[in-house]
Short mmCIF file of C-alpha atoms and ligand atoms in Angstrom, two decimals:
data_model
loop_
_atom_site.label_atom_id
_atom_site.label_comp_id
_atom_site.label_asym_id
_atom_site.label_seq_id
_atom_site.Cartn_x
_atom_site.Cartn_y
_atom_site.Cartn_z
CA UNK E 1 64.73 -16.10 4.91
CA UNK E 2 66.66 -18.55 2.76
CA UNK E 3 70.32 -18.02 1.93
CA UNK E 4 69.34 -17.53 -1.72
CA UNK E 5 66.92 -14.76 -0.74
CA UNK E 6 69.66 -13.12 1.33
CA UNK E 7 72.07 -13.39 -1.61
CA UNK E 8 69.45 -11.66 -3.77
CA UNK E 9 69.34 -8.79 -1.24
CA UNK E 10 73.14 -8.54 -1.43
CA UNK E 11 72.99 -8.48 -5.23
CA UNK E 12 70.84 -5.33 -5.17
CA UNK E 13 72.50 -3.71 -2.14
CA UNK E 14 73.83 -0.25 -3.17
CA UNK E 15 76.53 -0.56 -0.46
CA UNK E 16 77.76 -3.99 -1.62
CA UNK E 17 80.76 -2.56 -3.53
CA UNK E 18 82.08 -1.02 -0.28
CA UNK E 19 83.05 -4.47 1.00
CA UNK E 20 85.97 -4.48 -1.46
CA UNK E 21 87.41 -1.51 0.46
CA UNK E 22 88.31 -3.84 3.32
CA UNK E 23 90.96 -6.53 3.82
CA UNK E 24 88.72 -9.40 4.83
CA UNK E 25 90.06 -11.95 7.33
CA UNK E 26 91.25 -15.19 5.77
CA UNK E 27 89.12 -18.32 6.03
CA UNK E 28 85.77 -16.60 5.46
CA UNK E 29 85.16 -15.73 9.11
CA UNK E 30 82.03 -13.66 9.73
CA UNK E 31 82.79 -10.52 11.67
CA UNK E 32 79.95 -9.06 13.71
CA UNK E 33 82.14 -6.92 15.95
CA UNK E 34 82.71 -3.79 13.88
CA UNK E 35 81.01 -1.95 16.74
CA UNK E 36 84.09 -2.74 18.86
CA UNK E 37 86.91 -2.67 16.33
CA UNK E 38 86.23 -1.91 12.68
CA UNK E 39 87.82 -4.03 9.94
CA UNK E 40 91.12 -3.11 8.35
CA UNK E 41 90.63 -0.95 5.23
CA UNK E 42 92.58 -2.27 2.27
CA UNK E 43 94.33 1.08 1.80
CA UNK E 44 95.64 1.38 5.37
CA UNK E 45 98.81 -0.80 5.23
CA UNK E 46 100.15 1.02 2.17
CA UNK E 47 99.27 4.41 3.63
CA UNK E 48 101.08 3.59 6.87
CA UNK E 49 104.08 2.33 4.91
CA UNK E 50 104.22 5.65 3.06
CA UNK E 51 103.91 7.67 6.25
CA UNK E 52 106.50 5.60 8.12
CA UNK E 53 109.10 4.95 5.43
CA UNK E 54 108.67 8.04 3.28
CA UNK E 55 107.36 10.86 5.41
CA UNK E 56 108.98 9.88 8.70
CA UNK E 57 111.99 7.89 7.39
CA UNK E 58 113.02 10.27 4.66
CA UNK E 59 111.26 13.56 5.34
CA UNK E 60 111.92 13.45 9.09
CA UNK E 61 110.94 16.60 10.94
CA UNK E 62 110.38 18.50 7.70
CA UNK E 63 107.28 16.37 7.19
CA UNK E 64 105.38 18.41 9.76
CA UNK E 65 105.28 21.00 6.97
CA UNK E 66 106.00 19.20 3.69
CA UNK E 67 103.71 16.21 4.30
CA UNK E 68 101.02 18.38 5.92
CA UNK E 69 101.22 16.64 9.27
CA UNK E 70 100.23 19.81 11.16
CA UNK E 71 96.94 19.91 9.29
CA UNK E 72 96.18 16.21 9.46
CA UNK E 73 93.81 16.51 12.48
CA UNK E 74 91.87 19.20 10.61
CA UNK E 75 91.73 17.14 7.40
CA UNK E 76 90.48 14.02 9.14
CA UNK E 77 87.94 16.10 11.08
CA UNK E 78 86.64 17.53 7.79
CA UNK E 79 86.07 13.99 6.52
CA UNK E 80 84.20 13.00 9.69
CA UNK E 81 81.98 16.13 9.70
CA UNK E 82 79.56 15.01 6.96
CA UNK E 83 79.15 11.61 8.59
CA UNK E 84 77.81 13.22 11.76
CA UNK E 85 75.85 16.14 10.30
CA UNK E 86 78.38 18.78 11.31
CA UNK E 87 80.36 21.47 9.51
CA UNK E 88 84.11 20.87 9.16
CA UNK E 89 84.90 23.85 11.39
CA UNK E 90 82.92 22.23 14.25
CA UNK E 91 84.96 19.02 14.47
CA UNK E 92 88.48 18.13 15.67
CA UNK E 93 90.34 14.85 16.05
CA UNK E 94 92.51 14.36 19.11
CA UNK E 95 93.22 12.10 22.06
CA UNK E 96 90.89 9.28 23.15
CA UNK E 97 87.14 9.48 23.68
CA UNK E 98 87.69 9.35 27.44
CA UNK E 99 90.05 12.35 27.34
CA UNK E 100 87.75 14.30 25.04
CA UNK E 101 84.84 13.61 27.37
CA UNK E 102 86.82 15.15 30.19
CA UNK E 103 87.84 18.17 28.13
CA UNK E 104 84.33 18.97 26.95
CA UNK E 105 82.56 18.16 30.22
CA UNK E 106 84.96 20.34 32.21
CA UNK E 107 84.62 23.17 29.69
CA UNK E 108 80.81 22.96 29.83
CA UNK E 109 80.70 22.98 33.62
CA UNK E 110 83.01 26.00 33.72
CA UNK E 111 80.85 27.83 31.18
CA UNK E 112 77.66 27.18 33.18
CA UNK E 113 78.96 28.13 36.64
CA UNK E 114 77.50 28.33 39.30
CA UNK E 115 75.26 25.43 38.20
CA UNK E 116 76.49 22.40 40.11
CA UNK E 117 74.94 19.26 38.62
CA UNK E 118 76.02 16.97 35.78
CA UNK E 119 73.18 14.73 34.67
CA UNK E 120 73.64 11.31 33.10
CA UNK E 121 72.03 7.88 33.28
CA UNK E 122 72.98 4.82 35.32
CA UNK E 123 74.53 2.10 33.19
CA UNK E 124 76.08 4.62 30.82
CA UNK E 125 79.40 3.44 29.36
CA UNK E 126 81.82 3.19 32.32
CA UNK E 127 84.39 5.66 31.01
CA UNK E 128 81.69 8.34 30.76
CA UNK E 129 80.66 7.84 34.38
CA UNK E 130 84.23 7.52 35.68
CA UNK E 131 85.35 10.73 33.98
CA UNK E 132 82.35 12.60 35.40
CA UNK E 133 82.84 11.17 38.88
CA UNK E 134 86.43 12.41 38.98
CA UNK E 135 85.49 15.74 37.46
CA UNK E 136 82.90 16.16 40.22
CA UNK E 137 85.55 15.26 42.80
CA UNK E 138 87.88 17.92 41.39
CA UNK E 139 85.43 20.81 41.56
CA UNK E 140 84.00 21.62 44.99
CA UNK E 141 80.19 21.49 45.01
CA UNK E 142 79.91 19.72 41.65
CA UNK E 143 77.73 16.61 41.68
CA UNK E 144 77.11 13.78 39.21
CA UNK E 145 73.46 12.78 39.25
CA UNK E 146 72.20 9.75 37.31
CA UNK E 147 68.54 9.22 36.51
CA UNK E 148 66.71 6.61 34.41
CA UNK E 149 66.19 7.43 30.73
CA UNK E 150 62.51 8.29 31.14
CA UNK E 151 63.25 10.70 33.99
CA UNK E 152 65.89 12.78 32.25
CA UNK E 153 63.64 15.58 31.05
CA UNK E 154 62.04 15.96 34.45
CA UNK E 155 65.46 16.12 36.11
CA UNK E 156 66.70 18.99 33.94
CA UNK E 157 66.35 21.66 36.61
CA UNK E 158 68.00 25.03 36.86
CA UNK E 159 71.00 23.63 38.75
CA UNK E 160 72.01 21.34 35.85
CA UNK E 161 75.07 22.50 33.93
CA UNK E 162 75.56 19.52 31.64
CA UNK E 163 73.59 16.58 30.28
CA UNK E 164 75.88 13.76 29.12
CA UNK E 165 74.33 10.79 27.32
CA UNK E 166 75.55 8.03 25.07
CA UNK E 167 73.40 8.21 21.95
CA UNK E 168 73.39 4.44 21.27
CA UNK E 169 73.76 2.42 24.45
CA UNK E 170 76.77 0.10 24.28
CA UNK E 171 75.02 -2.85 25.91
CA UNK E 172 71.38 -2.57 24.81
CA UNK E 173 71.81 -0.63 21.58
CA UNK E 174 68.90 1.63 22.63
CA UNK E 175 68.91 5.00 20.84
CA UNK E 176 68.15 8.23 22.65
CA UNK E 177 66.11 10.94 20.94
CA UNK E 178 68.93 13.42 20.46
CA UNK E 179 66.80 16.28 19.16
CA UNK E 180 64.25 16.06 21.97
CA UNK E 181 66.78 15.76 24.78
CA UNK E 182 69.14 18.40 23.38
CA UNK E 183 66.19 20.80 23.17
CA UNK E 184 65.14 19.96 26.72
CA UNK E 185 68.68 20.59 27.97
CA UNK E 186 68.81 23.91 26.14
CA UNK E 187 65.43 24.99 27.54
CA UNK E 188 66.78 24.28 31.02
CA UNK E 189 69.89 26.33 30.31
CA UNK E 190 72.17 23.27 30.31
CA UNK E 191 74.66 22.09 27.70
CA UNK E 192 74.15 18.71 25.99
CA UNK E 193 77.10 16.39 25.36
CA UNK E 194 76.60 13.24 23.27
CA UNK E 195 78.85 10.20 23.18
CA UNK E 196 78.54 8.97 19.60
CA UNK E 197 80.91 6.00 19.91
CA UNK E 198 78.24 3.51 18.78
CA UNK E 199 76.53 5.89 16.36
CA UNK E 200 79.17 7.49 14.12
CA UNK E 201 79.53 5.54 10.90
CA UNK E 202 76.40 3.47 11.48
CA UNK E 203 73.53 5.92 11.99
CA UNK E 204 72.41 8.85 9.91
CA UNK E 205 73.45 11.58 12.34
CA UNK E 206 72.50 15.23 12.10
CA UNK E 207 74.12 17.04 15.01
CA UNK E 208 73.26 20.48 13.65
CA UNK E 209 69.67 19.58 12.88
CA UNK E 210 69.25 17.93 16.28
CA UNK E 211 70.58 21.03 18.05
CA UNK E 212 73.26 19.04 19.89
CA UNK E 213 75.78 21.24 21.69
CA UNK E 214 78.80 18.94 22.06
CA UNK E 215 79.78 15.42 21.04
CA UNK E 216 82.63 12.92 21.14
CA UNK E 217 83.08 9.51 19.54
CA UNK E 218 85.48 6.66 18.87
CA UNK E 219 87.57 6.39 15.72
CA UNK E 220 88.18 2.67 16.01
CA UNK E 221 84.63 1.30 15.82
CA UNK E 222 82.45 1.95 12.75
CA UNK E 223 84.98 4.54 11.49
CA UNK E 224 87.56 1.78 10.96
CA UNK E 225 90.54 3.79 12.25
CA UNK E 226 92.34 0.84 13.87
CA UNK E 227 93.00 -0.17 17.48
CA UNK E 228 93.22 2.88 19.74
CA UNK E 229 92.52 5.28 16.87
CA UNK E 230 92.18 8.93 17.88
CA UNK E 231 88.71 10.15 18.80
CA UNK E 232 86.69 13.03 17.37
CA UNK E 233 84.98 15.87 19.17
CA UNK E 234 82.31 18.31 18.06
CA UNK E 235 81.52 21.78 19.40
CA UNK E 236 78.52 23.56 17.88
CA UNK E 237 79.60 26.80 16.26
CA UNK E 238 77.40 28.87 18.58
CA UNK E 239 79.35 27.63 21.65
CA UNK E 240 82.88 27.74 20.33
CA UNK E 241 83.89 31.17 21.65
CA UNK E 242 82.44 30.37 25.06
CA UNK E 243 84.23 27.08 25.77
CA UNK E 244 87.88 26.59 26.60
CA UNK E 245 89.99 23.45 26.69
CA UNK E 246 91.03 22.59 30.28
CA UNK E 247 93.96 20.57 28.92
CA UNK E 248 95.48 23.72 27.52
CA UNK E 249 98.41 22.28 25.63
CA UNK E 250 100.74 24.05 23.28
CA UNK E 251 99.13 22.61 20.15
CA UNK E 252 95.87 24.36 21.03
CA UNK E 253 97.63 27.70 21.38
CA UNK E 254 97.04 30.44 18.81
CA UNK E 255 100.76 30.41 17.96
CA UNK E 256 102.44 27.20 19.19
CA UNK E 257 105.83 28.19 17.84
CA UNK E 258 105.81 31.61 19.48
CA UNK E 259 106.57 29.75 22.75
CA UNK E 260 104.79 32.33 24.88
CA UNK E 261 104.40 31.82 28.64
CA UNK E 262 100.72 32.66 28.61
CA UNK E 263 98.02 30.51 27.02
CA UNK E 264 96.11 32.14 24.18
CA UNK E 265 93.70 29.60 22.68
CA UNK E 266 93.53 29.18 18.95
CA UNK E 267 90.38 30.77 17.51
CA UNK E 268 89.40 27.58 15.68
CA UNK E 269 88.67 24.00 16.76
CA UNK E 270 92.44 23.55 17.02
CA UNK E 271 92.07 24.83 20.58
CA UNK E 272 90.83 21.32 21.43
CA UNK E 273 94.22 19.85 20.62
CA UNK E 274 96.47 19.42 23.62
CA UNK E 275 99.72 17.76 22.62
CA UNK E 276 101.39 16.75 19.39
CA UNK E 277 98.96 14.99 17.02
CA UNK E 278 99.54 11.20 16.70
CA UNK E 279 100.34 11.10 13.00
CA UNK E 280 100.38 7.31 12.53
CA UNK E 281 97.00 6.96 14.19
CA UNK E 282 95.58 9.91 12.28
CA UNK E 283 96.79 8.52 8.94
CA UNK E 284 95.14 5.17 9.70
CA UNK E 285 91.95 6.96 10.78
CA UNK E 286 91.92 8.97 7.57
CA UNK E 287 91.93 5.74 5.59
CA UNK E 288 89.21 4.36 7.85
CA UNK E 289 86.97 7.35 7.25
CA UNK E 290 87.74 7.25 3.51
CA UNK E 291 85.90 3.93 3.33
CA UNK E 292 82.75 6.12 3.52
CA UNK E 293 83.65 8.11 0.42
CA UNK E 294 80.64 8.50 -1.89
CA UNK E 295 78.41 6.67 0.57
CA UNK E 296 75.01 8.00 1.68
CA UNK E 297 74.58 7.77 5.45
CA UNK E 298 70.83 7.37 4.92
CA UNK E 299 71.64 4.18 2.99
CA UNK E 300 74.06 3.07 5.69
CA UNK E 301 71.37 3.49 8.33
CA UNK E 302 68.71 1.79 6.21
CA UNK E 303 70.97 -1.23 5.72
CA UNK E 304 72.01 -1.25 9.37
CA UNK E 305 68.35 -1.55 10.39
CA UNK E 306 67.65 -4.26 7.81
CA UNK E 307 70.67 -6.34 8.89
CA UNK E 308 69.89 -6.21 12.59
CA UNK E 309 66.20 -6.83 11.93
CA UNK E 310 67.01 -9.89 9.81
CA UNK E 311 69.30 -11.26 12.54
CA UNK E 312 66.69 -10.77 15.24
CA UNK E 313 63.89 -12.25 13.09
CA UNK E 314 65.99 -15.33 12.34
CA UNK E 315 67.03 -15.83 15.97
CA UNK E 316 63.43 -15.52 17.14
CA UNK E 317 62.19 -17.92 14.44
CA UNK E 318 64.92 -20.55 14.77
CA UNK E 319 65.80 -20.37 18.45
CA UNK E 320 62.51 -19.48 20.14
CA UNK E 321 62.81 -18.99 23.87
CA UNK E 322 66.57 -19.66 23.94
CA UNK E 323 67.64 -16.05 24.42
CA UNK E 324 65.97 -13.06 26.00
CA UNK E 325 66.03 -9.99 23.78
CA UNK E 326 68.22 -7.32 25.40
CA UNK E 327 67.75 -4.59 22.78
CA UNK E 328 64.72 -2.63 21.51
CA UNK E 329 62.50 -4.54 19.04
CA UNK E 330 61.80 -1.45 16.92
CA UNK E 331 64.77 -1.04 14.55
CA UNK E 332 64.38 2.74 14.59
CA UNK E 333 64.97 2.68 18.36
CA UNK E 334 67.95 0.32 18.04
CA UNK E 335 71.50 1.15 16.97
CA UNK E 336 73.41 -1.10 14.57
CA UNK E 337 73.56 -4.04 16.96
CA UNK E 338 71.52 -6.86 18.41
CA UNK E 339 71.90 -7.77 22.07
CA UNK E 340 70.69 -11.12 23.37
CA UNK E 341 70.75 -12.23 26.98
CA UNK E 342 71.63 -15.72 28.20
CA UNK E 343 73.13 -16.82 31.55
CA UNK E 344 75.93 -18.62 29.65
CA UNK E 345 76.39 -15.80 27.17
CA UNK E 346 80.18 -15.64 27.51
CA UNK E 347 80.74 -19.32 26.70
CA UNK E 348 78.27 -19.18 23.82
CA UNK E 349 80.11 -16.22 22.26
CA UNK E 350 83.43 -18.07 22.62
CA UNK E 351 82.00 -21.22 21.01
CA UNK E 352 80.60 -19.14 18.19
CA UNK E 353 83.97 -17.48 17.61
CA UNK E 354 85.48 -20.98 17.34
CA UNK E 355 82.88 -21.63 14.63
CA UNK E 356 84.00 -18.56 12.69
CA UNK E 357 81.47 -15.96 13.83
CA UNK E 358 82.84 -13.11 15.92
CA UNK E 359 80.52 -11.26 18.27
CA UNK E 360 81.33 -10.15 21.80
CA UNK E 361 80.07 -10.30 25.36
CA UNK E 362 79.15 -7.63 27.87
CA UNK E 363 78.55 -8.30 31.54
CA UNK E 364 76.47 -9.67 33.07
CA UNK E 365 74.88 -11.84 30.35
CA UNK E 366 74.74 -10.01 27.03
CA UNK E 367 75.81 -11.44 23.67
CA UNK E 368 76.40 -8.52 21.35
CA UNK E 369 76.34 -8.64 17.55
CA UNK E 370 77.28 -5.53 15.58
CA UNK E 371 76.39 -4.94 11.94
CA UNK E 372 78.79 -2.63 10.10
CA UNK E 373 76.84 -1.87 6.90
CA UNK E 374 79.88 -1.25 4.69
CA UNK E 375 81.15 -4.81 4.87
CA UNK E 376 78.45 -7.01 6.40
CA UNK E 377 76.32 -8.95 3.90
CA UNK E 378 72.82 -10.32 4.31
CA UNK E 379 74.22 -13.83 3.71
CA UNK E 380 76.58 -13.28 6.66
CA UNK E 381 73.54 -12.78 8.87
CA UNK E 382 71.94 -16.01 7.67
CA UNK E 383 75.22 -17.94 8.05
CA UNK E 384 75.82 -16.48 11.52
CA UNK E 385 72.40 -17.56 12.78
CA UNK E 386 72.96 -21.02 11.22
CA UNK E 387 76.12 -21.40 13.27
CA UNK E 388 74.53 -20.01 16.39
CA UNK E 389 71.72 -22.59 15.99
CA UNK E 390 74.34 -25.37 15.62
CA UNK E 391 76.28 -24.23 18.68
CA UNK E 392 73.09 -24.23 20.73
CA UNK E 393 71.70 -27.50 19.32
CA UNK E 394 74.92 -29.39 19.97
CA UNK E 395 75.65 -27.68 23.28
CA UNK E 396 79.18 -26.99 22.05
CA UNK E 397 79.45 -23.96 24.31
CA UNK E 398 79.52 -26.33 27.33
CA UNK E 399 83.17 -27.24 26.61
CA UNK E 400 85.10 -26.00 29.68
CA UNK E 401 87.61 -24.06 27.57
CA UNK E 402 84.87 -21.68 26.42
CA UNK E 403 84.17 -20.58 29.99
CA UNK E 404 87.71 -19.26 30.55
CA UNK E 405 87.56 -15.46 30.60
CA UNK E 406 89.92 -13.64 28.23
CA UNK E 407 91.27 -10.18 29.06
CA UNK E 408 89.03 -8.65 26.40
CA UNK E 409 85.54 -10.15 26.26
C1 LIG H 501 80.16 4.52 24.47
C2 LIG H 501 81.65 4.52 24.61
N1 LIG H 501 82.27 5.62 25.05
C3 LIG H 501 83.60 5.66 25.22
C4 LIG H 501 84.39 4.57 24.93
C5 LIG H 501 85.86 4.61 25.21
O1 LIG H 501 86.58 5.29 24.24
P1 LIG H 501 88.16 5.45 24.38
O2 LIG H 501 88.71 4.09 24.54
O3 LIG H 501 88.55 6.10 23.07
O4 LIG H 501 88.44 6.34 25.52
C6 LIG H 501 83.80 3.41 24.44
C7 LIG H 501 84.62 2.23 24.14
O5 LIG H 501 84.17 1.16 23.82
C8 LIG H 501 82.39 3.38 24.30
O6 LIG H 501 81.77 2.27 23.87
#
């Protein structure tokens, strides 16, 4: 595709106006890493200034009531709900994804006692496996079992309490069939828990329609909530009375300011709060999620598939045989990213960043390019592949400086 053809696609892109909702980096850099850290929404700095200087600085503790801080987790959750196909009363925002994984996994295992197996897949995102390993170590008899993706349904026996899967794989971008696997888990009497970190804000999710039981996901990736933004969690309405938060903090109590000795969980999703809500992070996340206002998630997904397909087509046409494809070829089976494999992947990504195109690298050899549909243009894809072709043609990635590993890859 020529740049002019890509510009024509941008000109008729219904999501094109959304790009103005973001503070773009200076110098025209192309950002293909919104799957790791979303861009800064234009409204966020002013919102944080208001919260810090006005609500905190002037309102002080009264702002918990007057500025609505106590309800902020509920408000942000209500904004996330339509993006994931949930009802507002099924979502809460709290803690990190890792912590929410622990809370929901532990609750599910408790609810399905005496079943003693948690099922997941090898190569799942590390935090998911680590949390489950330690949960299994905490509860005598509990076991984490990992099986390959195509063996999951067969492994859903009567001893399985919980199936935990990441919907879009962080390294390969492969998408699981949420409806099929949630149904299989349910048939086996197990609870399904989905990590939506690489799905929320990029795919057209329908948790209710898919029959998913539980879910968690990051606020700082496609939801644009900022570094370390709070995470969201989902509990299907039908399971809410049955599940209890193992991190039973005072903010999840039915009456936090009654200061009772005994824990009485709140009847709503507030029970999934533990400690005091992080107001600065929640305010930034609210602005991040507001960048989706008026946006159809079906259009977001359609554009996400077109962008990644264009990138892959161009790489295959212009750099044949240079990279191995490390993601599914069918865009419907691929999240909003393209993964390419190359033994010198790290240095190539660093050289590309020096040329103004940000992607990232995942061990052992994967170059990862994410396409956030709200701010990525078709011309960005063409320009990014141009620069990748230059980096490869000139062997610029061979400069020794590009091989030095940074803390964050
Ligand atoms: C699939 C997946 N799950 C969980 C996490 C970690 O989330 P958190 O840092 O909020 O615990 C990440 C982070 O990249 C991720 O990609």
